[in-house]
Amino acid sequence: MIFEEIRITNLFSYFGQQVFELPTPTAERPLVLISGRNGFGKTSFINSVKLLFLGTSADMLQRVIDGTKLRPNSYLLGHGKEWRGIFNRRAREIGESDTRYGVRIKWREDQGTVAAERYWILTGNEAQHHLHIETDFDTDFGHVIDDEDSAEEFLERRLPKSVVPFFFYDGEQVQQIAEANREGQLRQIERLLDISTIDTLDEYLGRAISKWRQSAQAPEIQADLKQLEGQKQQSEGQLQSLQAKRDELQADIDHEDRTILRLQRKNDSLRAKSLQRDEPRLRKQLADTREQYEALCLSIGNTLPQAAPLWAASPLVQQVAAQLAEATHNPNQMLAEQIKEVAQYLPEQLFDRPMHSSPPLTDAQKQHYKHKLRKLFDGLTELPSGGFFSLKASDILDLRGRFDYFRQAERERGHLADDLKTASRLRRTMQDLQAQLDALDNISPEEQEDFKRREGEIAEAAQRRDDFMRQMGGVDTESTNLQIQLDKIKTEISRKQTEQVKGEINSRRIARARQAQQLFDDYKKRLKDSRREDIERQINLRFKSLMSSHGQIDRITIDADFALTYLSADGQEVGMANISAGMKQLMAHALQWALKDFTGSLAPVIFDSPLGRLDRSHQHNLLEHFYHRVAHQVILLPTDSELDIEKYRLIQPHVCAEFRLENADGEHTKVITNARMYDVETA
């Protein structure tokens, strides 16, 4: 793949249509220089090229804001004040309905010429995506490919998304390649070496085995499995939807957190300005007052008796004591109690015990006279109803003694009242001190208004964040319940599949397929061992040709999974954190060079800031030995501080084209063709 033309339209800092016409590289001159100052459009260039092959993939969405994965629409149009989106701001302001935002690359490959364009048309806040490909040779999809899935498949066959990081580099990716011990990157290396193809064969064999096992089942079990598989797919789809919803809520929560932090920092700066003289004194005074208040509250709580309400309600206690005194001095009270005692035993003594009258009274007569006696006694013992007059005299005397104690406890009431007043005063003092700390009297009225406005915005953002968090809690609960249901379905599928109802033919097929899987696994291991040894030998050779300053790293080893280990001269492992950024860059270039020796060049290689982090000696090594040999076509994006005239002389014999980027205001990158960085003849 050799790029012939790159056309960027209204993306990033490129306003309108900007074109790079690239000549055919040769073995001696494979390099293209695109120079410019920081912020002039070099990173916009490499991101535009990535965009054609990756689209709005996860890798593009995760690399914009550290720690945040944007949604595709947010990546295109912007995410608050932290990300303005990939569409050129000036083009959006003009806002014509047919304005395109995209990138088009024309390249030549063995079969012929390809022109691929990925672009968007913006309508309101909705971006409509298009991917269009044209070829001058026959393909599985025809000469013109407008179907999005087919076009994506066409690009994937040319340059798989998983290996794009090995061809288009910025500074951060160079560091990641040097630390290539992560699972995803190790799979990329396997794919570059055509080892992952064996995994694909193994995957297809696994699918075939699963199909044969199902076809060997009895019809009723096949029906059950089909139904369970449908339920499984439905549950997995629902889980994916919930996860996507959760990711959106998390992105919203992160945005509100950053908004709150930004507003709080601004208000904190105003508080610091207002209280820079008085704050230490006020804070100490507030701490001392709070300590006194808490100690007093603890003392009150420890000494307060259960009958404290009676101490506090002195008027009520006085009123009750007066009524009790009145009840104890009432002579009728004692007489009434004595008459009641006589009334309880007199009827029984008269009518039920000997000696009886002659002639004897009938039972009816006895009941009649007993009733008359009770009525007589009731009249004699009648007292005012309710209140303390319904108590016995002994109970009234006991109650009066208890209330006399509380009526006379003036000293205890005084101590309690004094403590409570002191606590109240300390609390008001704390409130006053806190108010002084929050006061903004020392700043201008305009700043006070800004402070209050931001406080309101902080409260609104916190409310929105809390709403998002509540929604996330509901999503998590729903996901948990759905996962439990899915696990049950998977368990049932596994149980069904273990039932031994297999046909003889399919059983033999399964056995042979498993033998093939074992053969592929053994072959992959032998192939990886062979490639590993060759790459390890080659990467050490290339690293030594690039590294010249010191011997911190004597040798690089590669294990069976292509993880890199760096060893010192005495065989000790050198920790990744102990290696400088410049040395990591040299190791990454050595790895890329070694891989190119075995895989050839699938695509052009682009380096943004190619000489960053390196000292002059190693910069010369790269310029003299590396860049013009690493691929058939190499595009370098240097600044003038990276590539001075001395270094330019080293690389100029290998350059086939030069461009310079101009961008006066950050929104209008212009491409200057045939613009040499330096005039070597006159310099």
mmCIF file of N, CA and C in Angstrom, residues 430-532:
data_model
loop_
_atom_site.group_PDB
_atom_site.id
_atom_site.type_symbol
_atom_site.label_atom_id
_atom_site.label_comp_id
_atom_site.label_asym_id
_atom_site.label_seq_id
_atom_site.Cartn_x
_atom_site.Cartn_y
_atom_site.Cartn_z
ATOM 1 N N MET A 430 -19.946 29.614 66.870
ATOM 2 C CA MET A 430 -19.439 28.812 65.748
ATOM 3 C C MET A 430 -20.097 29.231 64.439
ATOM 4 N N GLN A 431 -21.407 29.473 64.468
ATOM 5 C CA GLN A 431 -22.107 29.896 63.257
ATOM 6 C C GLN A 431 -21.577 31.239 62.763
ATOM 7 N N ASP A 432 -21.306 32.154 63.717
ATOM 8 C CA ASP A 432 -20.782 33.469 63.318
ATOM 9 C C ASP A 432 -19.397 33.349 62.701
ATOM 10 N N LEU A 433 -18.538 32.501 63.302
ATOM 11 C CA LEU A 433 -17.189 32.322 62.752
ATOM 12 C C LEU A 433 -17.230 31.701 61.361
ATOM 13 N N GLN A 434 -18.128 30.693 61.176
ATOM 14 C CA GLN A 434 -18.239 30.075 59.861
ATOM 15 C C GLN A 434 -18.745 31.076 58.830
ATOM 16 N N ALA A 435 -19.679 31.927 59.252
ATOM 17 C CA ALA A 435 -20.188 32.954 58.344
ATOM 18 C C ALA A 435 -19.084 33.924 57.941
ATOM 19 N N GLN A 436 -18.203 34.237 58.912
ATOM 20 C CA GLN A 436 -17.081 35.125 58.580
ATOM 21 C C GLN A 436 -16.142 34.457 57.578
ATOM 22 N N LEU A 437 -15.922 33.139 57.745
ATOM 23 C CA LEU A 437 -15.058 32.444 56.795
ATOM 24 C C LEU A 437 -15.657 32.434 55.400
ATOM 25 N N ASP A 438 -16.988 32.384 55.338
ATOM 26 C CA ASP A 438 -17.654 32.353 54.029
ATOM 27 C C ASP A 438 -17.928 33.743 53.477
ATOM 28 N N ALA A 439 -17.641 34.753 54.254
ATOM 29 C CA ALA A 439 -17.965 36.118 53.827
ATOM 30 C C ALA A 439 -17.095 36.532 52.651
ATOM 31 N N LEU A 440 -17.616 37.391 51.818
ATOM 32 C CA LEU A 440 -16.901 37.859 50.636
ATOM 33 C C LEU A 440 -16.833 39.386 50.629
ATOM 34 N N ASP A 441 -16.724 39.958 51.826
ATOM 35 C CA ASP A 441 -16.774 41.423 51.907
ATOM 36 C C ASP A 441 -15.559 42.077 51.281
ATOM 37 N N ASN A 442 -14.437 41.324 51.173
ATOM 38 C CA ASN A 442 -13.213 41.937 50.695
ATOM 39 C C ASN A 442 -13.063 41.897 49.183
ATOM 40 N N ILE A 443 -14.085 41.383 48.461
ATOM 41 C CA ILE A 443 -13.978 41.342 47.006
ATOM 42 C C ILE A 443 -15.055 42.232 46.409
ATOM 43 N N SER A 444 -14.931 42.482 45.104
ATOM 44 C CA SER A 444 -15.827 43.427 44.437
ATOM 45 C C SER A 444 -17.240 42.861 44.318
ATOM 46 N N PRO A 445 -18.230 43.743 44.147
ATOM 47 C CA PRO A 445 -19.616 43.261 43.958
ATOM 48 C C PRO A 445 -19.738 42.319 42.763
ATOM 49 N N GLU A 446 -18.997 42.598 41.671
ATOM 50 C CA GLU A 446 -19.087 41.717 40.501
ATOM 51 C C GLU A 446 -18.584 40.312 40.840
ATOM 52 N N GLU A 447 -17.494 40.260 41.619
ATOM 53 C CA GLU A 447 -16.974 38.951 41.995
ATOM 54 C C GLU A 447 -17.906 38.231 42.952
ATOM 55 N N GLN A 448 -18.585 38.992 43.830
ATOM 56 C CA GLN A 448 -19.573 38.372 44.720
ATOM 57 C C GLN A 448 -20.713 37.750 43.914
ATOM 58 N N GLU A 449 -21.165 38.463 42.881
ATOM 59 C CA GLU A 449 -22.229 37.917 42.039
ATOM 60 C C GLU A 449 -21.756 36.646 41.335
ATOM 61 N N ASP A 450 -20.503 36.654 40.831
ATOM 62 C CA ASP A 450 -19.959 35.451 40.189
ATOM 63 C C ASP A 450 -19.883 34.299 41.174
ATOM 64 N N PHE A 451 -19.491 34.621 42.428
ATOM 65 C CA PHE A 451 -19.410 33.583 43.459
ATOM 66 C C PHE A 451 -20.774 32.939 43.697
ATOM 67 N N LYS A 452 -21.801 33.771 43.873
ATOM 68 C CA LYS A 452 -23.151 33.238 44.139
ATOM 69 C C LYS A 452 -23.670 32.449 42.937
ATOM 70 N N ARG A 453 -23.382 32.968 41.733
ATOM 71 C CA ARG A 453 -23.855 32.258 40.531
ATOM 72 C C ARG A 453 -23.207 30.871 40.438
ATOM 73 N N ARG A 454 -21.894 30.839 40.714
ATOM 74 C CA ARG A 454 -21.217 29.544 40.636
ATOM 75 C C ARG A 454 -21.686 28.588 41.719
ATOM 76 N N GLU A 455 -21.998 29.128 42.926
ATOM 77 C CA GLU A 455 -22.555 28.262 43.964
ATOM 78 C C GLU A 455 -23.851 27.609 43.495
ATOM 79 N N GLY A 456 -24.683 28.394 42.795
ATOM 80 C CA GLY A 456 -25.920 27.832 42.250
ATOM 81 C C GLY A 456 -25.643 26.775 41.191
ATOM 82 N N GLU A 457 -24.643 27.040 40.319
ATOM 83 C CA GLU A 457 -24.293 26.067 39.294
ATOM 84 C C GLU A 457 -23.729 24.785 39.906
ATOM 85 N N ILE A 458 -22.972 24.941 41.004
ATOM 86 C CA ILE A 458 -22.444 23.749 41.691
ATOM 87 C C ILE A 458 -23.594 22.895 42.228
ATOM 88 N N ALA A 459 -24.579 23.552 42.839
ATOM 89 C CA ALA A 459 -25.736 22.808 43.376
ATOM 90 C C ALA A 459 -26.492 22.100 42.257
ATOM 91 N N GLU A 460 -26.677 22.790 41.116
ATOM 92 C CA GLU A 460 -27.385 22.172 39.991
ATOM 93 C C GLU A 460 -26.596 20.981 39.442
ATOM 94 N N ALA A 461 -25.270 21.154 39.296
ATOM 95 C CA ALA A 461 -24.450 20.050 38.795
ATOM 96 C C ALA A 461 -24.473 18.867 39.758
ATOM 97 N N ALA A 462 -24.437 19.151 41.071
ATOM 98 C CA ALA A 462 -24.492 18.063 42.058
ATOM 99 C C ALA A 462 -25.825 17.319 41.979
ATOM 100 N N GLN A 463 -26.905 18.070 41.757
ATOM 101 C CA GLN A 463 -28.221 17.433 41.634
ATOM 102 C C GLN A 463 -28.270 16.533 40.394
ATOM 103 N N ARG A 464 -27.719 17.056 39.275
ATOM 104 C CA ARG A 464 -27.696 16.236 38.055
ATOM 105 C C ARG A 464 -26.839 14.982 38.258
ATOM 106 N N ARG A 465 -25.696 15.173 38.924
ATOM 107 C CA ARG A 465 -24.824 14.016 39.167
ATOM 108 C C ARG A 465 -25.527 12.979 40.051
ATOM 109 N N ASP A 466 -26.226 13.441 41.091
ATOM 110 C CA ASP A 466 -26.944 12.504 41.962
ATOM 111 C C ASP A 466 -28.034 11.768 41.200
ATOM 112 N N ASP A 467 -28.705 12.488 40.303
ATOM 113 C CA ASP A 467 -29.737 11.834 39.478
ATOM 114 C C ASP A 467 -29.106 10.750 38.609
ATOM 115 N N PHE A 468 -27.946 11.073 37.997
ATOM 116 C CA PHE A 468 -27.268 10.078 37.164
ATOM 117 C C PHE A 468 -26.842 8.872 38.004
ATOM 118 N N MET A 469 -26.382 9.119 39.226
ATOM 119 C CA MET A 469 -25.930 8.018 40.083
ATOM 120 C C MET A 469 -27.094 7.129 40.500
ATOM 121 N N ARG A 470 -28.257 7.771 40.764
ATOM 122 C CA ARG A 470 -29.441 6.948 41.081
ATOM 123 C C ARG A 470 -29.834 6.092 39.884
ATOM 124 N N GLN A 471 -29.776 6.691 38.709
ATOM 125 C CA GLN A 471 -30.090 5.911 37.511
ATOM 126 C C GLN A 471 -29.098 4.759 37.337
ATOM 127 N N MET A 472 -27.812 5.028 37.609
ATOM 128 C CA MET A 472 -26.814 3.977 37.474
ATOM 129 C C MET A 472 -27.074 2.844 38.465
ATOM 130 N N GLY A 473 -27.505 3.206 39.683
ATOM 131 C CA GLY A 473 -27.836 2.165 40.649
ATOM 132 C C GLY A 473 -28.944 1.250 40.153
ATOM 133 N N GLY A 474 -29.962 1.860 39.523
ATOM 134 C CA GLY A 474 -31.028 1.050 38.950
ATOM 135 C C GLY A 474 -30.530 0.155 37.828
ATOM 136 N N VAL A 475 -29.632 0.705 36.978
ATOM 137 C CA VAL A 475 -29.059 -0.087 35.886
ATOM 138 C C VAL A 475 -28.243 -1.250 36.432
ATOM 139 N N ASP A 476 -27.444 -0.994 37.501
ATOM 140 C CA ASP A 476 -26.623 -2.059 38.085
ATOM 141 C C ASP A 476 -27.487 -3.170 38.673
ATOM 142 N N THR A 477 -28.570 -2.783 39.335
ATOM 143 C CA THR A 477 -29.475 -3.796 39.895
ATOM 144 C C THR A 477 -30.085 -4.642 38.788
ATOM 145 N N GLU A 478 -30.542 -3.957 37.737
ATOM 146 C CA GLU A 478 -31.145 -4.683 36.610
ATOM 147 C C GLU A 478 -30.126 -5.596 35.946
ATOM 148 N N SER A 479 -28.872 -5.113 35.807
ATOM 149 C CA SER A 479 -27.818 -5.928 35.189
ATOM 150 C C SER A 479 -27.517 -7.159 36.035
ATOM 151 N N THR A 480 -27.469 -6.991 37.363
ATOM 152 C CA THR A 480 -27.193 -8.120 38.246
ATOM 153 C C THR A 480 -28.264 -9.196 38.124
ATOM 154 N N ASN A 481 -29.525 -8.776 38.141
ATOM 155 C CA ASN A 481 -30.624 -9.738 38.009
ATOM 156 C C ASN A 481 -30.576 -10.436 36.652
ATOM 157 N N LEU A 482 -30.255 -9.655 35.607
ATOM 158 C CA LEU A 482 -30.191 -10.234 34.267
ATOM 159 C C LEU A 482 -29.017 -11.201 34.143
ATOM 160 N N GLN A 483 -27.888 -10.889 34.806
ATOM 161 C CA GLN A 483 -26.734 -11.776 34.755
ATOM 162 C C GLN A 483 -27.035 -13.093 35.471
ATOM 163 N N ILE A 484 -27.762 -13.017 36.585
ATOM 164 C CA ILE A 484 -28.161 -14.244 37.285
ATOM 165 C C ILE A 484 -29.021 -15.117 36.370
ATOM 166 N N GLN A 485 -29.963 -14.468 35.683
ATOM 167 C CA GLN A 485 -30.822 -15.199 34.747
ATOM 168 C C GLN A 485 -29.999 -15.809 33.617
ATOM 169 N N LEU A 486 -29.026 -15.047 33.098
ATOM 170 C CA LEU A 486 -28.188 -15.538 32.010
ATOM 171 C C LEU A 486 -27.345 -16.720 32.466
ATOM 172 N N ASP A 487 -26.799 -16.662 33.685
ATOM 173 C CA ASP A 487 -25.998 -17.769 34.202
ATOM 174 C C ASP A 487 -26.833 -19.045 34.308
ATOM 175 N N LYS A 488 -28.084 -18.894 34.719
ATOM 176 C CA LYS A 488 -28.964 -20.069 34.798
ATOM 177 C C LYS A 488 -29.192 -20.671 33.409
ATOM 178 N N ILE A 489 -29.369 -19.776 32.423
ATOM 179 C CA ILE A 489 -29.592 -20.262 31.053
ATOM 180 C C ILE A 489 -28.353 -21.004 30.557
ATOM 181 N N LYS A 490 -27.156 -20.432 30.812
ATOM 182 C CA LYS A 490 -25.922 -21.077 30.369
ATOM 183 C C LYS A 490 -25.738 -22.434 31.049
ATOM 184 N N THR A 491 -26.081 -22.504 32.330
ATOM 185 C CA THR A 491 -25.973 -23.777 33.047
ATOM 186 C C THR A 491 -26.886 -24.834 32.431
ATOM 187 N N GLU A 492 -28.095 -24.397 32.065
ATOM 188 C CA GLU A 492 -29.040 -25.330 31.455
ATOM 189 C C GLU A 492 -28.569 -25.768 30.073
ATOM 190 N N ILE A 493 -27.979 -24.841 29.316
ATOM 191 C CA ILE A 493 -27.434 -25.204 28.003
ATOM 192 C C ILE A 493 -26.325 -26.234 28.163
ATOM 193 N N SER A 494 -25.430 -25.989 29.141
ATOM 194 C CA SER A 494 -24.329 -26.925 29.377
ATOM 195 C C SER A 494 -24.852 -28.305 29.760
ATOM 196 N N ARG A 495 -25.899 -28.314 30.581
ATOM 197 C CA ARG A 495 -26.461 -29.608 30.993
ATOM 198 C C ARG A 495 -27.055 -30.358 29.811
ATOM 199 N N LYS A 496 -27.760 -29.611 28.958
ATOM 200 C CA LYS A 496 -28.365 -30.250 27.787
ATOM 201 C C LYS A 496 -27.303 -30.816 26.850
ATOM 202 N N GLN A 497 -26.194 -30.025 26.691
ATOM 203 C CA GLN A 497 -25.178 -30.452 25.742
ATOM 204 C C GLN A 497 -24.392 -31.657 26.226
ATOM 205 N N THR A 498 -24.414 -31.890 27.547
ATOM 206 C CA THR A 498 -23.682 -33.050 28.070
ATOM 207 C C THR A 498 -24.457 -34.359 27.908
ATOM 208 N N GLU A 499 -25.706 -34.255 27.536
ATOM 209 C CA GLU A 499 -26.486 -35.484 27.355
ATOM 210 C C GLU A 499 -25.957 -36.244 26.129
ATOM 211 N N GLN A 500 -25.682 -37.488 26.355
ATOM 212 C CA GLN A 500 -25.027 -38.296 25.334
ATOM 213 C C GLN A 500 -26.033 -38.921 24.369
ATOM 214 N N VAL A 501 -26.519 -38.069 23.442
ATOM 215 C CA VAL A 501 -27.373 -38.595 22.375
ATOM 216 C C VAL A 501 -26.716 -38.161 21.067
ATOM 217 N N LYS A 502 -25.700 -38.865 20.659
ATOM 218 C CA LYS A 502 -24.912 -38.470 19.488
ATOM 219 C C LYS A 502 -24.971 -39.573 18.437
ATOM 220 N N GLY A 503 -24.955 -39.119 17.207
ATOM 221 C CA GLY A 503 -24.868 -40.095 16.115
ATOM 222 C C GLY A 503 -23.428 -40.527 15.904
ATOM 223 N N GLU A 504 -23.258 -41.709 15.312
ATOM 224 C CA GLU A 504 -21.928 -42.266 15.121
ATOM 225 C C GLU A 504 -21.078 -41.404 14.186
ATOM 226 N N ILE A 505 -21.692 -40.887 13.124
ATOM 227 C CA ILE A 505 -20.918 -40.101 12.141
ATOM 228 C C ILE A 505 -20.393 -38.820 12.772
ATOM 229 N N ASN A 506 -21.291 -38.110 13.443
ATOM 230 C CA ASN A 506 -20.870 -36.846 14.050
ATOM 231 C C ASN A 506 -19.881 -37.062 15.180
ATOM 232 N N SER A 507 -19.968 -38.186 15.874
ATOM 233 C CA SER A 507 -18.997 -38.475 16.918
ATOM 234 C C SER A 507 -17.601 -38.599 16.324
ATOM 235 N N ARG A 508 -17.493 -39.292 15.150
ATOM 236 C CA ARG A 508 -16.197 -39.413 14.491
ATOM 237 C C ARG A 508 -15.704 -38.048 14.005
ATOM 238 N N ARG A 509 -16.651 -37.229 13.479
ATOM 239 C CA ARG A 509 -16.259 -35.887 13.039
ATOM 240 C C ARG A 509 -15.686 -35.066 14.200
ATOM 241 N N ILE A 510 -16.368 -35.161 15.335
ATOM 242 C CA ILE A 510 -15.913 -34.393 16.496
ATOM 243 C C ILE A 510 -14.533 -34.860 16.927
ATOM 244 N N ALA A 511 -14.311 -36.167 16.944
ATOM 245 C CA ALA A 511 -13.010 -36.693 17.350
ATOM 246 C C ALA A 511 -11.910 -36.205 16.415
ATOM 247 N N ARG A 512 -12.191 -36.232 15.095
ATOM 248 C CA ARG A 512 -11.182 -35.784 14.129
ATOM 249 C C ARG A 512 -10.939 -34.278 14.250
ATOM 250 N N ALA A 513 -12.013 -33.530 14.491
ATOM 251 C CA ALA A 513 -11.851 -32.078 14.638
ATOM 252 C C ALA A 513 -10.995 -31.754 15.858
ATOM 253 N N ARG A 514 -11.190 -32.508 16.923
ATOM 254 C CA ARG A 514 -10.379 -32.269 18.113
ATOM 255 C C ARG A 514 -8.917 -32.640 17.870
ATOM 256 N N GLN A 515 -8.700 -33.702 17.088
ATOM 257 C CA GLN A 515 -7.328 -34.033 16.716
ATOM 258 C C GLN A 515 -6.700 -32.889 15.916
ATOM 259 N N ALA A 516 -7.506 -32.309 14.998
ATOM 260 C CA ALA A 516 -7.000 -31.188 14.205
ATOM 261 C C ALA A 516 -6.681 -29.988 15.096
ATOM 262 N N GLN A 517 -7.551 -29.728 16.089
ATOM 263 C CA GLN A 517 -7.280 -28.625 17.013
ATOM 264 C C GLN A 517 -5.965 -28.834 17.744
ATOM 265 N N GLN A 518 -5.701 -30.066 18.167
ATOM 266 C CA GLN A 518 -4.449 -30.356 18.852
ATOM 267 C C GLN A 518 -3.256 -30.153 17.934
ATOM 268 N N LEU A 519 -3.419 -30.585 16.643
ATOM 269 C CA LEU A 519 -2.343 -30.387 15.676
ATOM 270 C C LEU A 519 -2.071 -28.902 15.457
ATOM 271 N N PHE A 520 -3.151 -28.116 15.312
ATOM 272 C CA PHE A 520 -2.979 -26.673 15.118
ATOM 273 C C PHE A 520 -2.307 -26.036 16.331
ATOM 274 N N ASP A 521 -2.690 -26.501 17.519
ATOM 275 C CA ASP A 521 -2.101 -25.941 18.726
ATOM 276 C C ASP A 521 -0.607 -26.247 18.790
ATOM 277 N N ASP A 522 -0.235 -27.488 18.438
ATOM 278 C CA ASP A 522 1.188 -27.856 18.432
ATOM 279 C C ASP A 522 1.939 -27.059 17.373
ATOM 280 N N TYR A 523 1.310 -26.916 16.193
ATOM 281 C CA TYR A 523 1.957 -26.160 15.120
ATOM 282 C C TYR A 523 2.146 -24.693 15.515
ATOM 283 N N LYS A 524 1.132 -24.120 16.155
ATOM 284 C CA LYS A 524 1.240 -22.725 16.587
ATOM 285 C C LYS A 524 2.385 -22.561 17.579
ATOM 286 N N LYS A 525 2.523 -23.520 18.496
ATOM 287 C CA LYS A 525 3.598 -23.427 19.484
ATOM 288 C C LYS A 525 4.959 -23.483 18.801
ATOM 289 N N ARG A 526 5.108 -24.426 17.847
ATOM 290 C CA ARG A 526 6.403 -24.527 17.144
ATOM 291 C C ARG A 526 6.670 -23.279 16.313
ATOM 292 N N LEU A 527 5.597 -22.753 15.665
ATOM 293 C CA LEU A 527 5.755 -21.559 14.840
ATOM 294 C C LEU A 527 6.136 -20.351 15.702
ATOM 295 N N LYS A 528 5.476 -20.213 16.861
ATOM 296 C CA LYS A 528 5.796 -19.094 17.750
ATOM 297 C C LYS A 528 7.229 -19.203 18.264
ATOM 298 N N ASP A 529 7.658 -20.438 18.596
ATOM 299 C CA ASP A 529 9.033 -20.609 19.068
ATOM 300 C C ASP A 529 10.026 -20.199 17.989
ATOM 301 N N SER A 530 9.743 -20.622 16.736
ATOM 302 C CA SER A 530 10.640 -20.280 15.637
ATOM 303 C C SER A 530 10.667 -18.780 15.389
ATOM 304 N N ARG A 531 9.470 -18.151 15.299
ATOM 305 C CA ARG A 531 9.410 -16.703 15.065
ATOM 306 C C ARG A 531 10.012 -15.942 16.250
ATOM 307 N N ARG A 532 9.756 -16.433 17.456
ATOM 308 C CA ARG A 532 10.269 -15.740 18.637
ATOM 309 C C ARG A 532 11.788 -15.669 18.603
#
